[in-house]
CSV table of C-alpha atoms in Angstrom, one decimal:
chain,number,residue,atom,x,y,z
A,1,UNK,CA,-68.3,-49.5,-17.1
A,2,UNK,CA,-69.5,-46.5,-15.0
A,3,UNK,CA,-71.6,-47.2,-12.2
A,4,UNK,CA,-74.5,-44.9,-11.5
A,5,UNK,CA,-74.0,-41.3,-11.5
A,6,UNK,CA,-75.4,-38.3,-10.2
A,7,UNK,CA,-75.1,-34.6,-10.4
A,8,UNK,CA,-74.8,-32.2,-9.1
A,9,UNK,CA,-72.7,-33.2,-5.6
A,10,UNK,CA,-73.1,-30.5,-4.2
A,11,UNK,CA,-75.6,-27.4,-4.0
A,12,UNK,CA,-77.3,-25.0,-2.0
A,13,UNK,CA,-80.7,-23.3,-2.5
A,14,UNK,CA,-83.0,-20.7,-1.1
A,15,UNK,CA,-86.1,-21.6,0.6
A,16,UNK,CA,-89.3,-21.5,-1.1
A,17,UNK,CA,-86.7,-22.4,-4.5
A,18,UNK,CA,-87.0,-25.7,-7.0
A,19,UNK,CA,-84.4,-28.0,-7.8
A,20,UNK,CA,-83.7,-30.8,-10.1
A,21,UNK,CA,-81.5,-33.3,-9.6
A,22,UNK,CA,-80.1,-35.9,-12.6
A,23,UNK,CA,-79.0,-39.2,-12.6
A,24,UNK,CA,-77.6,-41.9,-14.8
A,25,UNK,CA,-78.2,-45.4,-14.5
A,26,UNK,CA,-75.6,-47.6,-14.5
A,27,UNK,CA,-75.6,-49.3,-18.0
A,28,UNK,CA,-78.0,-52.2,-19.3
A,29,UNK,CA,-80.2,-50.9,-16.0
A,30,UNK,CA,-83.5,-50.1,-16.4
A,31,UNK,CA,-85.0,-48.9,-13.1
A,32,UNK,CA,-84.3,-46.0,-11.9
A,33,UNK,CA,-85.1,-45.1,-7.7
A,34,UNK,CA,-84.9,-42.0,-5.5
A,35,UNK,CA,-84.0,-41.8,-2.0
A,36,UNK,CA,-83.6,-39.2,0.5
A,37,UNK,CA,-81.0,-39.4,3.5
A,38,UNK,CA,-81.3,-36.7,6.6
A,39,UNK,CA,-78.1,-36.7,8.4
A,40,UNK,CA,-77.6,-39.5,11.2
A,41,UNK,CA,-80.3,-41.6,9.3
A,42,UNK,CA,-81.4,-44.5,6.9
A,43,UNK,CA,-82.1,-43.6,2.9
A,44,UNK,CA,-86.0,-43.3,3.0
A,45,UNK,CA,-87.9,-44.6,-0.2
A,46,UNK,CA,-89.0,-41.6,-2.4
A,47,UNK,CA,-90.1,-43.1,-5.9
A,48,UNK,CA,-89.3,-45.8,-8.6
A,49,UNK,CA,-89.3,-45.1,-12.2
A,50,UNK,CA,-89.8,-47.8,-14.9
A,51,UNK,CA,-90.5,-47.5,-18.5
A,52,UNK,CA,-90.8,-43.6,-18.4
A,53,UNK,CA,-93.4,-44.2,-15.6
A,54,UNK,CA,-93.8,-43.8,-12.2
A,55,UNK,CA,-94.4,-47.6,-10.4
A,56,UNK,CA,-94.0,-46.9,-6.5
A,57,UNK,CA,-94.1,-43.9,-4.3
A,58,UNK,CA,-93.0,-43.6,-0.5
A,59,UNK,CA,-94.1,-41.2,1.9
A,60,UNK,CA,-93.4,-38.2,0.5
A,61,UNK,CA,-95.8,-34.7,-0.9
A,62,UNK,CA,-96.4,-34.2,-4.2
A,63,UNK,CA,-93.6,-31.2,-4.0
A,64,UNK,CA,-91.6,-34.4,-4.8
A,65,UNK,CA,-91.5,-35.6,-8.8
A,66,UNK,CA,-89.4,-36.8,-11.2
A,67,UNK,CA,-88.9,-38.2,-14.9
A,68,UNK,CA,-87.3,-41.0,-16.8
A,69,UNK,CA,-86.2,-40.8,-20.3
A,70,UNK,CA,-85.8,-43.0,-23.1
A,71,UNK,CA,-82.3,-43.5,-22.4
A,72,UNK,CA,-83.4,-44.1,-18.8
A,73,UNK,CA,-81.7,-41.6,-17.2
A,74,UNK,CA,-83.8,-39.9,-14.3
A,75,UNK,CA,-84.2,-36.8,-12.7
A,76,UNK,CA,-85.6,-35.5,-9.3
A,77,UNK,CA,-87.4,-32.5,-8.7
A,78,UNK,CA,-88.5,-30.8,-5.5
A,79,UNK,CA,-90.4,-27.6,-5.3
A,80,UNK,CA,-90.9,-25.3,-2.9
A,81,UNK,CA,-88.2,-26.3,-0.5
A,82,UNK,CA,-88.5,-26.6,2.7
A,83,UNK,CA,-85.3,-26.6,5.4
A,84,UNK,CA,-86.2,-29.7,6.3
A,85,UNK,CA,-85.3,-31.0,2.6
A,86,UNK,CA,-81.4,-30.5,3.0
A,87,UNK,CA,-80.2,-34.1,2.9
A,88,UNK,CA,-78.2,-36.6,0.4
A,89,UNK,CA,-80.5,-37.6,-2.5
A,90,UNK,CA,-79.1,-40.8,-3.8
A,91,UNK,CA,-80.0,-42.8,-7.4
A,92,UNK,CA,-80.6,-46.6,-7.7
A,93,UNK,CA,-80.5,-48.1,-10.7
A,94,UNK,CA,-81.6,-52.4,-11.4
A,95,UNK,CA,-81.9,-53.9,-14.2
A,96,UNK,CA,-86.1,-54.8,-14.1
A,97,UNK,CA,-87.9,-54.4,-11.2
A,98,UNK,CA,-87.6,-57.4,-8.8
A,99,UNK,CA,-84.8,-59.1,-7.4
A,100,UNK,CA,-82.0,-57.8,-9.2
A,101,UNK,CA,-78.6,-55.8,-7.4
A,102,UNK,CA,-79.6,-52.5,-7.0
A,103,UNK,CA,-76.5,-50.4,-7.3
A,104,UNK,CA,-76.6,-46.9,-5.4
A,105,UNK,CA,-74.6,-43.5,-7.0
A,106,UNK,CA,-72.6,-41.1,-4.6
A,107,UNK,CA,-75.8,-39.0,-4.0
A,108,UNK,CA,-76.5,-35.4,-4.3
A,109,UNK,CA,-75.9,-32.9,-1.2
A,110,UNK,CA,-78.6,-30.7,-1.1
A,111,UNK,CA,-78.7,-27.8,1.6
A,112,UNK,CA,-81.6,-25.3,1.6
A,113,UNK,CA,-81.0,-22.2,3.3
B,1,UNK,CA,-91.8,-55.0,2.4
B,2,UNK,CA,-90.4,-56.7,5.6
B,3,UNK,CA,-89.4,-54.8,8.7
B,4,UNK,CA,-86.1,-56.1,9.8
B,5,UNK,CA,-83.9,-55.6,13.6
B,6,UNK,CA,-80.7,-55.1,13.8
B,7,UNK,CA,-78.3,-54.3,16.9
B,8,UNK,CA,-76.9,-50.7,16.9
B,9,UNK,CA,-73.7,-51.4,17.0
B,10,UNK,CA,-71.2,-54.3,17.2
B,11,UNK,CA,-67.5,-54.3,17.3
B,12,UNK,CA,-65.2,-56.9,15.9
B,13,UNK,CA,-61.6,-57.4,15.8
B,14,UNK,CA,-59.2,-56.6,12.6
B,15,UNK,CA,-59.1,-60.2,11.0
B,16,UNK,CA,-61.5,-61.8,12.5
B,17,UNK,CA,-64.7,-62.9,11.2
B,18,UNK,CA,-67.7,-60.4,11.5
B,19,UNK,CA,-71.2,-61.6,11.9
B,20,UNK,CA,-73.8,-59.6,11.8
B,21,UNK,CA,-77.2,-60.6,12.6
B,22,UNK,CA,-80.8,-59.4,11.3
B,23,UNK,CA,-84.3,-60.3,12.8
B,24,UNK,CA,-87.0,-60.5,9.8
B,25,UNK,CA,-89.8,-62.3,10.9
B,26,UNK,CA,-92.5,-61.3,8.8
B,27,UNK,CA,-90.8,-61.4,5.5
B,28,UNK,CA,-92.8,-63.0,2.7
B,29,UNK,CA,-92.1,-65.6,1.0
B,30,UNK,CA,-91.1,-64.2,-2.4
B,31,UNK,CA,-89.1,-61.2,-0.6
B,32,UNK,CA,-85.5,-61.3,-0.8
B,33,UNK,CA,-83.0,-60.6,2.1
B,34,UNK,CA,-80.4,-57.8,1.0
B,35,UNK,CA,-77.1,-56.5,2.9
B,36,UNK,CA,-75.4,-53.2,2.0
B,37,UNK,CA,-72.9,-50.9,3.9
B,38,UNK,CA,-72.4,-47.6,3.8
B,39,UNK,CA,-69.2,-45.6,4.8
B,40,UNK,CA,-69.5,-41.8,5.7
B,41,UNK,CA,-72.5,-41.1,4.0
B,42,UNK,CA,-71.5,-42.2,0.5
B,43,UNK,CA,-73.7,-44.0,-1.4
B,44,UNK,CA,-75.2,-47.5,0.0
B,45,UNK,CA,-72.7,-50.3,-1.3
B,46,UNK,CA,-74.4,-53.5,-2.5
B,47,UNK,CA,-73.0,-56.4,-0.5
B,48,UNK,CA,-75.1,-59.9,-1.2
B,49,UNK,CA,-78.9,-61.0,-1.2
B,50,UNK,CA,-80.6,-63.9,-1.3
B,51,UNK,CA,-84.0,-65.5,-1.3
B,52,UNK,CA,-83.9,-68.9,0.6
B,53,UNK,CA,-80.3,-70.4,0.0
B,54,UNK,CA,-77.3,-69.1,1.6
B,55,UNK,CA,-75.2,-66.8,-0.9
B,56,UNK,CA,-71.2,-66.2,-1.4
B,57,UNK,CA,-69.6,-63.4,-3.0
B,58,UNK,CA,-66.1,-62.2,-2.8
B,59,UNK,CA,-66.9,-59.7,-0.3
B,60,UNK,CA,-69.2,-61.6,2.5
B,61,UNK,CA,-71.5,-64.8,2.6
B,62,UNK,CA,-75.2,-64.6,3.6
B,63,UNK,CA,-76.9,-67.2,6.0
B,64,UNK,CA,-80.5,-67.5,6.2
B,65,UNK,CA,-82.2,-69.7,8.1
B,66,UNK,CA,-84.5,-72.2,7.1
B,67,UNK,CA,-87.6,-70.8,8.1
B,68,UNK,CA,-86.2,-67.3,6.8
B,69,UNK,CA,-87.1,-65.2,9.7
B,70,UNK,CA,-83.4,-64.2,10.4
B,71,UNK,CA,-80.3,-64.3,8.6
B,72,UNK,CA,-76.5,-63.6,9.1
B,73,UNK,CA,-73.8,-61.9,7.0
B,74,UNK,CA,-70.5,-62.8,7.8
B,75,UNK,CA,-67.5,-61.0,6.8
B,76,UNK,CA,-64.8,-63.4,6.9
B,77,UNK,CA,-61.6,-61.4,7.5
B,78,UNK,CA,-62.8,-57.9,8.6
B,79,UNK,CA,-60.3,-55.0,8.3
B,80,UNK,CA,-60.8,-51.4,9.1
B,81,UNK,CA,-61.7,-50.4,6.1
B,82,UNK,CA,-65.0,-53.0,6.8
B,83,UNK,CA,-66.2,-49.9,9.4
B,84,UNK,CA,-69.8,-48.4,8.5
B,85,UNK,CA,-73.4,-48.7,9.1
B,86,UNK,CA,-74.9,-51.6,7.8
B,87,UNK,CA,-78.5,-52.5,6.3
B,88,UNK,CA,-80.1,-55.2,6.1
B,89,UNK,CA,-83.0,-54.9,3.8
B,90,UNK,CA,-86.2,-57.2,3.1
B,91,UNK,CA,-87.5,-56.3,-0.6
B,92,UNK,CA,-89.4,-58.0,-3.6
B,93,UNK,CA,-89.8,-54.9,-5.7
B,94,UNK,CA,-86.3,-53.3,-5.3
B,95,UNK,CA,-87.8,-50.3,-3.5
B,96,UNK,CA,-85.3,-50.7,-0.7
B,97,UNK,CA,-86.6,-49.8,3.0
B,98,UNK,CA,-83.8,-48.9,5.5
B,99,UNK,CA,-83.6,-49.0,9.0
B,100,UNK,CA,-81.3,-48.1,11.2
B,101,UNK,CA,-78.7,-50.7,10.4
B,102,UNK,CA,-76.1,-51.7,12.9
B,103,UNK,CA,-72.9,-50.0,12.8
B,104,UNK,CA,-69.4,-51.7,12.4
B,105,UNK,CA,-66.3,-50.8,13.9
B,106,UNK,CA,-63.4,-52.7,13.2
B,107,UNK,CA,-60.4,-52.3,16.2
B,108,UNK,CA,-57.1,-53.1,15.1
């Protein structure tokens, strides 16, 4: 049974460039979440995704969206990128949206140059 | 979602218990209490969580306190590989809200 995965690990981009960022929820889970980690600190709260919709939104600009498909896979995308968005985007993935494990992939690296 | 303290740091000796202690005194009553570790910024691995009774796993047990305003994970044989930061977390709506967490280090 896989867990959650994410791709790509690694990549680098150009200021002022977009990105998108994919992840697979572990299987039977339903809820896919976003986070962002700077180096040296906590995961922050970007967004939650259930039933193809956004349903809760940290602090973060509208440069910051994503998706959820039928099959409930997710992506992340960030446009315009600032330097300060280099950090490890991790997925979470629950099955519902209250009180379940939430299970964390490997994250992406992301460094904008 | 409830804002938890943690210490910094903490050290513990290789086979000895670990218990790490969280401060969440204005956690609701339907929010649960979650633990998770990470280990050189992998991703965030899921440890226990309760609500109001004290939890077991094969990995740590939880205790939380009757009025619910702190709790303690304890990791009953700690080895190095139990070294990392870890979170506890006060959530109803699995949007999980990390602090600082308190960071582990097992000695041999």
């Amino acid at each position: 049974d896989a867990g959650v995965t994410q791709s790509p690990t690694h990549l680098i981009k150009t200021r002022g460039q977009q990105v998108t960022l994919r992840c697979s929820p572990k299987s039977g889970h339903d809820t896919v979440s976003w986070y962002q980690q700077a180096l040296g600190q906590g995961p922050q709260f970007i967004f939650q995704y259930y039933e193809e919709e956004e349903r809760q939104r940290g602090n973060f600009p509208d440069r910051f969206s994503g998706h959820q498909f039928p099959n409930y896979s997710s992506e992340l995308n960030v446009n315009a990128l600032l330097l300060g968005d280099s950090a490890l985007y991790l997925c979470a993935s629950s099955r519902g949206q209250r009180g379940n494990t939430i299970y964390f992939g490997e994250g992406s690296w992301l460094t904008v140059v | 979602d409830a804002k938890t303290t943690q210490p910094t740091s903490m050290d513990c000796a290789e086979g000895r218990a670990a218990n790490l202690p969280c401060n969440h005194s204005t956690i609701s009553g339907n929010e649960y209490v979650y633990w998770y570790r990470q280990i050189h910024s992998q991703g965030p691995q899921y440890i226990i969580h309760g609500l109001k009774n004290n939890e077991t796993n094969e990995m740590a047990s939880l205790i939380i306190t009757e009025d619910r305003k702190s709790s303690t994970l304890i990791l009953p044989h700690a080895t190095l590989r139990d070294t990392a930061v870890y979170y506890c977390i006060g959530s109803n709506n699995n949007d999980m809200r990390f602090g600082a967490g308190t960071r582990l280090t097992v000695k041999p």
